[in-house]
Amino acid sequence: MLGALDWQAIVFVRAWRDPSASELIGAAAGGLAVTGALAAVVLLSVFRLWRPLWSGWLTSLDHKKIGIMYIVLSLVMLLRAVIEAALMRLHQLVAVGQGGPLSPEHFAQLFSTHGTIMIFFMAMPLLTGIINYVMPLQIGARDVSFPLLNAISLALTAAGAALVMVSLVIGRFSTGGWSGYATYTELAYSMGEGVDYWIWAVTLSSLGSTLSGLNFAVTIYKKRCPGMTLFRMPLFCWTTLCTSILMIFAMAPLTAATVMLALDRYAGFHFFTNDAGGNMMNYANLFWLFGHPEVYILILPAFGVYSEVFATFSGKTLYGYRALVFATMCIAVLSFTVWLHHFFTMGQSANINAVFGIATMTIGIPTGVKVYEWLMTMVRGRIRLTTPMLFAVTFLVTFVLGGLTGILLANPTIDFSVHNSLFLVAHFHNMLIPGLLFGMIAAVQVWFPKAFGFRLHEGWGVAGFVCWVAGFYLAFMPLYALGLMGAMRRTSQWARPEYGPWLAVALLGAVLVLGGVFCLAMQLFVSIRRRKELAVPVGDPWDGRTLEWACPAPPPEWNFTVIPKVASGDAFTVMKREGRAYEMPDDIEDIEMPANSAVAPVICVASVATGFAVTWHIWWLAVLGLAAGWGAVIARSFVLDTKRRIPAATLRASHAAWLDRLRRTVPVSRAGETDPRNDGLAEHGA
Amino acid sequence: MSGADTRHPGLNLGQTDAGGHDAAEEVVFGFWVFLMSDMVLFAILFATYATMSTHGQAGGPAPLDLVDLGSALAETLLLLGSSFTFGMASLALKYREGRTRLVAWLALTFVLGAVFVGWEVHDVHVWITQDDAPPQRSGFLSAHYLLTATHGLHVAAGLLWMAVIAVQIGWFGLIREVKLRLMRLALFWHMLDIVWIGIFTFVFLYGAVR
């Protein structure tokens, strides 16, 4: 009835029977997860929010709400993964020369969940959320091409994240790292449910990402407003397009790899086993055929955000727009030609390594082009060093540093000495933290006022920036040194006392990063409390240049009263310059928006049930879950009335109210950008 | 961008249903993108097959041992035949030849597809019982079964989809939504043909030659 599931699987029972420090920490983490879930249920019940949550959010097909839900999901997962990171550093410091608090198996689970969450359930949802919110607005569209598919993508991603969270309480997670290398993850070496949790969580997330990529690419190709040629798109849309194309092509190898691994584990196939003709090299190839483009899936959207930030907060048009577009495309294409540099040491010939090494270094060229163009954008600009710009400038310096270590690693002869060491760990954190996380935090700072109608508190933003940046440098610079001293990654304890001071500094850094997360939470809390003085109802707090600033904050469900027409890049800047930004359109028509649908939540629940069931071999539940998910899709195809009509009168009234509010608003100069006078109407050219 | 000016890859409703033609632009393009992603999946499976069929035999059956060219030819004719009948169904849709004729062609497609899947299941039965070549025997066989079964599952999914659409034709008549779904199913069905030609060539013909 319950497959392989028994009482022993529950973390609290394990801690009761074996009250070691490691199990108690596990139980505490499980307790936190349960408490958090219960607290959410209680709060929703006490404030009677279930119905608004259901009809306003979970069943909504509005790209803006789906985007926000993605971001909320990613921030929850970020919190867990950062705590895990700090815990690992604490353990390693305590464990120098003696046993630390965590068992090696528990430590291995921690680095596996940390990596899996950070890539699949923090980074991916965060960038997908930002893209979801911003891109349709930037191209002057009312929604994405396939709104229901968009909700289903979120449902699949959330289901994967839920599986990782469930593994905190029921059973154990994989100990095979985020990359889940066979043959270690084969049944012969990793019995039990851990790897299965990983397989299904990652598979669900990769399916969701494939569908997101498809949706975004089609939206950009087919839903641009009249006059918005590809080369008039904001750069963020270009990076979104490249990321989407990478998602369409690169997620399939991951799905293939996880399915093959699952067949090996569940049905005794021999794709990656040591015996019977299995070949783990195939796994390495398939995984990194996904894994390397994935790096650019993660980084390109942040490049887009930085491009918008540098232009907006320097008050200038982006320098070298076309070159930036070509550089982005080059990176997207080259990203498929370098996957082998993840396993230079696995025995292929030196010539093959050389080819991939050179290809890897080549990526530095378009990236270098970008760095110079961002610098040139700032030259002679009127730069405002507010939170997003602080992150952007820090990114430039930090990312170049990480890129240089990447060039070192791209050389196979050097890679042989530092492969799999903490030097590598330092390198990829040095790329992804500035190249993804800082960019996305900057994006939240920039677009939060658009989404919610009030700015984020600047003081807490700067405090968070200090924590993040200082934390990053303290946490990861020591790892370069440790790596060169010979410390290998994923090691739970070392006997060498000289590692101690470096690990102590790294722990301090991790704690500061945790402080950065705290500041982000405080910033949100304080901003919500002071939302009246931070309000920017007119919708253009930063003197924005692109179309998303041409509507109120928050934008109405339909985004634009009439679909805008553009004749150049920086469309909104031109509209403001020509005095056409705030007019009453005379051709307002009835429009249709997608009506709510319960299909996505049903698929989410069905996917969690199926994933959990196959992890624990509860076959009846797996069949039931699959039937429910596909049944919902088929049932939906019999619903023809999927649109909701919004009359022109409603649009006109809403637009008039906005213009009325605008007329009562005093324009604010750039100097007053962060003080309460900023109601979202930028004084032009000031 | 309206009416018959735009041409999509695939079936164009064009003059016979201008509104449907316009509505097709976004969804059919989206489906092409999906097919592209699906093709990448098959490409990965082919690549895996290529390495495993040479390096992963582990002393067990070789590709030649599984080849029954007669059976493969019959399957090929069934599937290509079903593509032809689907093509006729598409033309019936485009030129409004009436529901009966459309459904008749679809039914024929369904039967051919179902016989194809049945034949594949029979193949698997023979491989396992007579050739002693189950997927657990070697890496090569694992790759062989995954590649053919992924294609077979796609065909089976296409059959389910076809059945649902047949019900919808009866239920709603040939409304625009149903038309657009048929157009996408047609693309899906023809893509499976292309994949099968790959399988026929690399798995069966090449296996027989080697």
Tab-separated table of N, CA, C and O in Angstrom, chain B residues 81-145:
chain	number	residue	atom	x	y	z
B	81	GLY	N	2.030	4.754	-44.395
B	81	GLY	CA	0.650	4.717	-44.890
B	81	GLY	C	-0.252	5.583	-44.028
B	81	GLY	O	-1.096	6.333	-44.529
B	82	SER	N	-0.047	5.523	-42.717
B	82	SER	CA	-0.900	6.324	-41.832
B	82	SER	C	-0.630	7.813	-42.037
B	82	SER	O	-1.526	8.639	-41.884
B	83	SER	N	0.603	8.142	-42.402
B	83	SER	CA	0.903	9.546	-42.691
B	83	SER	C	0.156	10.004	-43.949
B	83	SER	O	-0.360	11.113	-44.027
B	84	PHE	N	0.109	9.104	-44.933
B	84	PHE	CA	-0.628	9.415	-46.164
B	84	PHE	C	-2.103	9.642	-45.851
B	84	PHE	O	-2.694	10.641	-46.265
B	85	THR	N	-2.685	8.734	-45.058
B	85	THR	CA	-4.113	8.895	-44.765
B	85	THR	C	-4.348	10.155	-43.935
B	85	THR	O	-5.365	10.828	-44.108
B	86	PHE	N	-3.393	10.473	-43.058
B	86	PHE	CA	-3.555	11.726	-42.304
B	86	PHE	C	-3.480	12.913	-43.249
B	86	PHE	O	-4.191	13.913	-43.094
B	87	GLY	N	-2.590	12.804	-44.244
B	87	GLY	CA	-2.525	13.865	-45.250
B	87	GLY	C	-3.869	14.043	-45.939
B	87	GLY	O	-4.336	15.174	-46.147
B	88	MET	N	-4.522	12.926	-46.266
B	88	MET	CA	-5.842	13.021	-46.890
B	88	MET	C	-6.842	13.665	-45.930
B	88	MET	O	-7.689	14.462	-46.337
B	89	ALA	N	-6.720	13.315	-44.629
B	89	ALA	CA	-7.609	13.930	-43.637
B	89	ALA	C	-7.390	15.439	-43.601
B	89	ALA	O	-8.345	16.227	-43.537
B	90	SER	N	-6.111	15.862	-43.675
B	90	SER	CA	-5.807	17.294	-43.648
B	90	SER	C	-6.417	18.006	-44.844
B	90	SER	O	-6.961	19.114	-44.724
B	91	LEU	N	-6.325	17.347	-46.017
B	91	LEU	CA	-6.910	17.971	-47.209
B	91	LEU	C	-8.431	18.053	-47.073
B	91	LEU	O	-9.050	19.047	-47.459
B	92	ALA	N	-9.021	16.994	-46.508
B	92	ALA	CA	-10.465	17.023	-46.286
B	92	ALA	C	-10.827	18.175	-45.368
B	92	ALA	O	-11.860	18.840	-45.530
B	93	LEU	N	-9.950	18.444	-44.407
B	93	LEU	CA	-10.189	19.555	-43.485
B	93	LEU	C	-10.088	20.883	-44.222
B	93	LEU	O	-10.954	21.757	-44.114
B	94	LYS	N	-9.035	21.011	-45.020
B	94	LYS	CA	-8.792	22.290	-45.679
B	94	LYS	C	-9.891	22.604	-46.683
B	94	LYS	O	-10.384	23.732	-46.741
B	95	TYR	N	-10.272	21.623	-47.495
B	95	TYR	CA	-11.241	21.898	-48.559
B	95	TYR	C	-12.670	21.588	-48.147
B	95	TYR	O	-13.546	21.474	-48.993
B	96	ARG	N	-12.884	21.446	-46.850
B	96	ARG	CA	-14.228	21.282	-46.303
B	96	ARG	C	-15.003	20.198	-47.015
B	96	ARG	O	-16.091	20.411	-47.526
B	97	GLU	N	-14.402	19.026	-47.061
B	97	GLU	CA	-15.062	17.932	-47.761
B	97	GLU	C	-16.078	17.225	-46.874
B	97	GLU	O	-16.568	16.153	-47.210
B	98	GLY	N	-16.344	17.796	-45.736
B	98	GLY	CA	-17.376	17.214	-44.889
B	98	GLY	C	-16.787	16.368	-43.786
B	98	GLY	O	-15.701	15.816	-43.902
B	99	ARG	N	-17.576	16.316	-42.727
B	99	ARG	CA	-17.103	15.642	-41.533
B	99	ARG	C	-16.898	14.148	-41.756
B	99	ARG	O	-15.946	13.564	-41.260
B	100	THR	N	-17.798	13.532	-42.497
B	100	THR	CA	-17.750	12.078	-42.652
B	100	THR	C	-16.435	11.645	-43.279
B	100	THR	O	-15.757	10.737	-42.810
B	101	ARG	N	-16.087	12.345	-44.351
B	101	ARG	CA	-14.862	11.957	-45.047
B	101	ARG	C	-13.638	12.174	-44.160
B	101	ARG	O	-12.755	11.318	-44.078
B	102	LEU	N	-13.618	13.312	-43.451
B	102	LEU	CA	-12.504	13.612	-42.545
B	102	LEU	C	-12.381	12.518	-41.487
B	102	LEU	O	-11.295	11.970	-41.254
B	103	VAL	N	-13.503	12.190	-40.865
B	103	VAL	CA	-13.461	11.200	-39.795
B	103	VAL	C	-13.061	9.828	-40.350
B	103	VAL	O	-12.318	9.084	-39.703
B	104	ALA	N	-13.514	9.527	-41.575
B	104	ALA	CA	-13.151	8.244	-42.167
B	104	ALA	C	-11.639	8.146	-42.356
B	104	ALA	O	-11.012	7.131	-42.010
B	105	TRP	N	-11.029	9.207	-42.892
B	105	TRP	CA	-9.571	9.191	-43.060
B	105	TRP	C	-8.869	9.086	-41.717
B	105	TRP	O	-7.886	8.371	-41.560
B	106	LEU	N	-9.394	9.824	-40.738
B	106	LEU	CA	-8.782	9.769	-39.399
B	106	LEU	C	-8.888	8.356	-38.827
B	106	LEU	O	-7.943	7.846	-38.218
B	107	ALA	N	-10.035	7.744	-39.010
B	107	ALA	CA	-10.233	6.394	-38.480
B	107	ALA	C	-9.240	5.430	-39.114
B	107	ALA	O	-8.626	4.596	-38.426
B	108	LEU	N	-9.045	5.596	-40.424
B	108	LEU	CA	-8.080	4.737	-41.109
B	108	LEU	C	-6.677	4.973	-40.542
B	108	LEU	O	-5.909	4.018	-40.301
B	109	THR	N	-6.347	6.257	-40.320
B	109	THR	CA	-5.051	6.591	-39.725
B	109	THR	C	-4.899	5.922	-38.374
B	109	THR	O	-3.864	5.337	-38.052
B	110	PHE	N	-5.981	6.006	-37.607
B	110	PHE	CA	-5.944	5.439	-36.258
B	110	PHE	C	-5.677	3.932	-36.320
B	110	PHE	O	-4.836	3.414	-35.586
B	111	VAL	N	-6.378	3.278	-37.228
B	111	VAL	CA	-6.212	1.828	-37.331
B	111	VAL	C	-4.769	1.483	-37.721
B	111	VAL	O	-4.120	0.635	-37.099
B	112	LEU	N	-4.255	2.185	-38.738
B	112	LEU	CA	-2.875	1.911	-39.163
B	112	LEU	C	-1.900	2.150	-38.011
B	112	LEU	O	-0.992	1.352	-37.763
B	113	GLY	N	-2.108	3.266	-37.295
B	113	GLY	CA	-1.233	3.584	-36.172
B	113	GLY	C	-1.323	2.529	-35.090
B	113	GLY	O	-0.320	2.097	-34.522
B	114	ALA	N	-2.538	2.096	-34.802
B	114	ALA	CA	-2.727	1.108	-33.742
B	114	ALA	C	-2.080	-0.224	-34.134
B	114	ALA	O	-1.442	-0.884	-33.305
B	115	VAL	N	-2.237	-0.609	-35.409
B	115	VAL	CA	-1.594	-1.846	-35.850
B	115	VAL	C	-0.078	-1.720	-35.738
B	115	VAL	O	0.618	-2.651	-35.323
B	116	PHE	N	0.435	-0.523	-36.077
B	116	PHE	CA	1.880	-0.279	-35.948
B	116	PHE	C	2.333	-0.519	-34.515
B	116	PHE	O	3.308	-1.229	-34.261
B	117	VAL	N	1.622	0.103	-33.561
B	117	VAL	CA	2.015	-0.048	-32.157
B	117	VAL	C	1.929	-1.523	-31.753
B	117	VAL	O	2.835	-2.060	-31.098
B	118	GLY	N	0.848	-2.192	-32.192
B	118	GLY	CA	0.704	-3.609	-31.876
B	118	GLY	C	1.874	-4.425	-32.434
B	118	GLY	O	2.425	-5.300	-31.755
B	119	TRP	N	2.261	-4.096	-33.661
B	119	TRP	CA	3.367	-4.803	-34.303
B	119	TRP	C	4.664	-4.607	-33.511
B	119	TRP	O	5.445	-5.541	-33.312
B	120	GLU	N	4.862	-3.358	-33.048
B	120	GLU	CA	6.062	-3.077	-32.243
B	120	GLU	C	6.054	-3.895	-30.960
B	120	GLU	O	7.081	-4.446	-30.564
B	121	VAL	N	4.898	-3.952	-30.313
B	121	VAL	CA	4.787	-4.743	-29.088
B	121	VAL	C	5.129	-6.208	-29.391
B	121	VAL	O	5.847	-6.862	-28.631
B	122	HIS	N	4.652	-6.670	-30.541
B	122	HIS	CA	4.959	-8.042	-30.950
B	122	HIS	C	6.470	-8.224	-31.152
B	122	HIS	O	7.060	-9.221	-30.715
B	123	ASP	N	7.086	-7.231	-31.790
B	123	ASP	CA	8.545	-7.249	-31.970
B	123	ASP	C	9.247	-7.418	-30.635
B	123	ASP	O	10.150	-8.256	-30.488
B	124	VAL	N	8.832	-6.606	-29.684
B	124	VAL	CA	9.456	-6.638	-28.360
B	124	VAL	C	9.286	-8.031	-27.758
B	124	VAL	O	10.225	-8.605	-27.185
B	125	HIS	N	8.108	-8.570	-27.921
B	125	HIS	CA	7.830	-9.909	-27.396
B	125	HIS	C	8.802	-10.934	-27.999
B	125	HIS	O	9.375	-11.767	-27.289
B	126	VAL	N	8.992	-10.831	-29.311
B	126	VAL	CA	9.901	-11.760	-29.985
B	126	VAL	C	11.329	-11.578	-29.482
B	126	VAL	O	12.023	-12.542	-29.169
B	127	TRP	N	11.753	-10.302	-29.388
B	127	TRP	CA	13.131	-10.044	-28.936
B	127	TRP	C	13.359	-10.639	-27.560
B	127	TRP	O	14.386	-11.234	-27.275
B	128	ILE	N	12.391	-10.466	-26.687
B	128	ILE	CA	12.601	-10.910	-25.314
B	128	ILE	C	12.486	-12.432	-25.200
B	128	ILE	O	13.325	-13.074	-24.568
B	129	THR	N	11.462	-13.005	-25.815
B	129	THR	CA	11.254	-14.438	-25.612
B	129	THR	C	12.121	-15.294	-26.520
B	129	THR	O	12.705	-16.286	-26.073
B	130	GLN	N	12.230	-14.933	-27.810
B	130	GLN	CA	12.958	-15.812	-28.724
B	130	GLN	C	14.436	-15.471	-28.841
B	130	GLN	O	15.281	-16.354	-28.930
B	131	ASP	N	14.746	-14.170	-28.860
B	131	ASP	CA	16.148	-13.782	-29.047
B	131	ASP	C	16.891	-13.663	-27.717
B	131	ASP	O	18.084	-13.388	-27.717
B	132	ASP	N	16.164	-13.825	-26.616
B	132	ASP	CA	16.771	-13.669	-25.297
B	132	ASP	C	17.502	-12.324	-25.211
B	132	ASP	O	18.672	-12.265	-24.868
B	133	ALA	N	16.806	-11.270	-25.589
B	133	ALA	CA	17.445	-9.945	-25.612
B	133	ALA	C	16.599	-8.911	-24.880
B	133	ALA	O	16.113	-7.958	-25.466
B	134	PRO	N	16.425	-9.072	-23.574
B	134	PRO	CA	15.696	-8.041	-22.823
B	134	PRO	C	16.583	-6.813	-22.594
B	134	PRO	O	17.814	-6.918	-22.726
B	135	PRO	N	15.991	-5.666	-22.283
B	135	PRO	CA	16.791	-4.432	-22.122
B	135	PRO	C	17.805	-4.528	-20.993
B	135	PRO	O	18.790	-3.804	-20.999
B	136	GLN	N	17.565	-5.437	-20.036
B	136	GLN	CA	18.489	-5.539	-18.896
B	136	GLN	C	19.766	-6.299	-19.259
B	136	GLN	O	20.684	-6.375	-18.464
B	137	ARG	N	19.809	-6.831	-20.477
B	137	ARG	CA	20.930	-7.696	-20.836
B	137	ARG	C	22.214	-6.896	-21.076
B	137	ARG	O	23.295	-7.308	-20.669
B	138	SER	N	22.107	-5.749	-21.753
B	138	SER	CA	23.327	-4.979	-22.044
B	138	SER	C	23.003	-3.513	-22.276
B	138	SER	O	21.832	-3.139	-22.464
B	139	GLY	N	24.042	-2.694	-22.255
B	139	GLY	CA	23.864	-1.272	-22.515
B	139	GLY	C	23.289	-1.034	-23.900
B	139	GLY	O	22.420	-0.178	-24.089
B	140	PHE	N	23.756	-1.802	-24.873
B	140	PHE	CA	23.222	-1.662	-26.232
B	140	PHE	C	21.720	-1.898	-26.246
B	140	PHE	O	20.950	-1.124	-26.823
B	141	LEU	N	21.280	-2.981	-25.589
B	141	LEU	CA	19.850	-3.287	-25.617
B	141	LEU	C	19.053	-2.220	-24.867
B	141	LEU	O	17.948	-1.859	-25.277
B	142	SER	N	19.626	-1.697	-23.778
B	142	SER	CA	18.947	-0.608	-23.072
B	142	SER	C	18.676	0.546	-24.027
B	142	SER	O	17.560	1.072	-24.102
B	143	ALA	N	19.709	0.939	-24.771
B	143	ALA	CA	19.569	2.077	-25.687
B	143	ALA	C	18.594	1.743	-26.809
B	143	ALA	O	17.781	2.574	-27.222
B	144	HIS	N	18.668	0.501	-27.294
B	144	HIS	CA	17.778	0.069	-28.365
B	144	HIS	C	16.314	0.174	-27.941
B	144	HIS	O	15.473	0.723	-28.654
B	145	TYR	N	16.012	-0.330	-26.752
B	145	TYR	CA	14.624	-0.305	-26.299
B	145	TYR	C	14.171	1.113	-25.991
B	145	TYR	O	13.030	1.478	-26.270
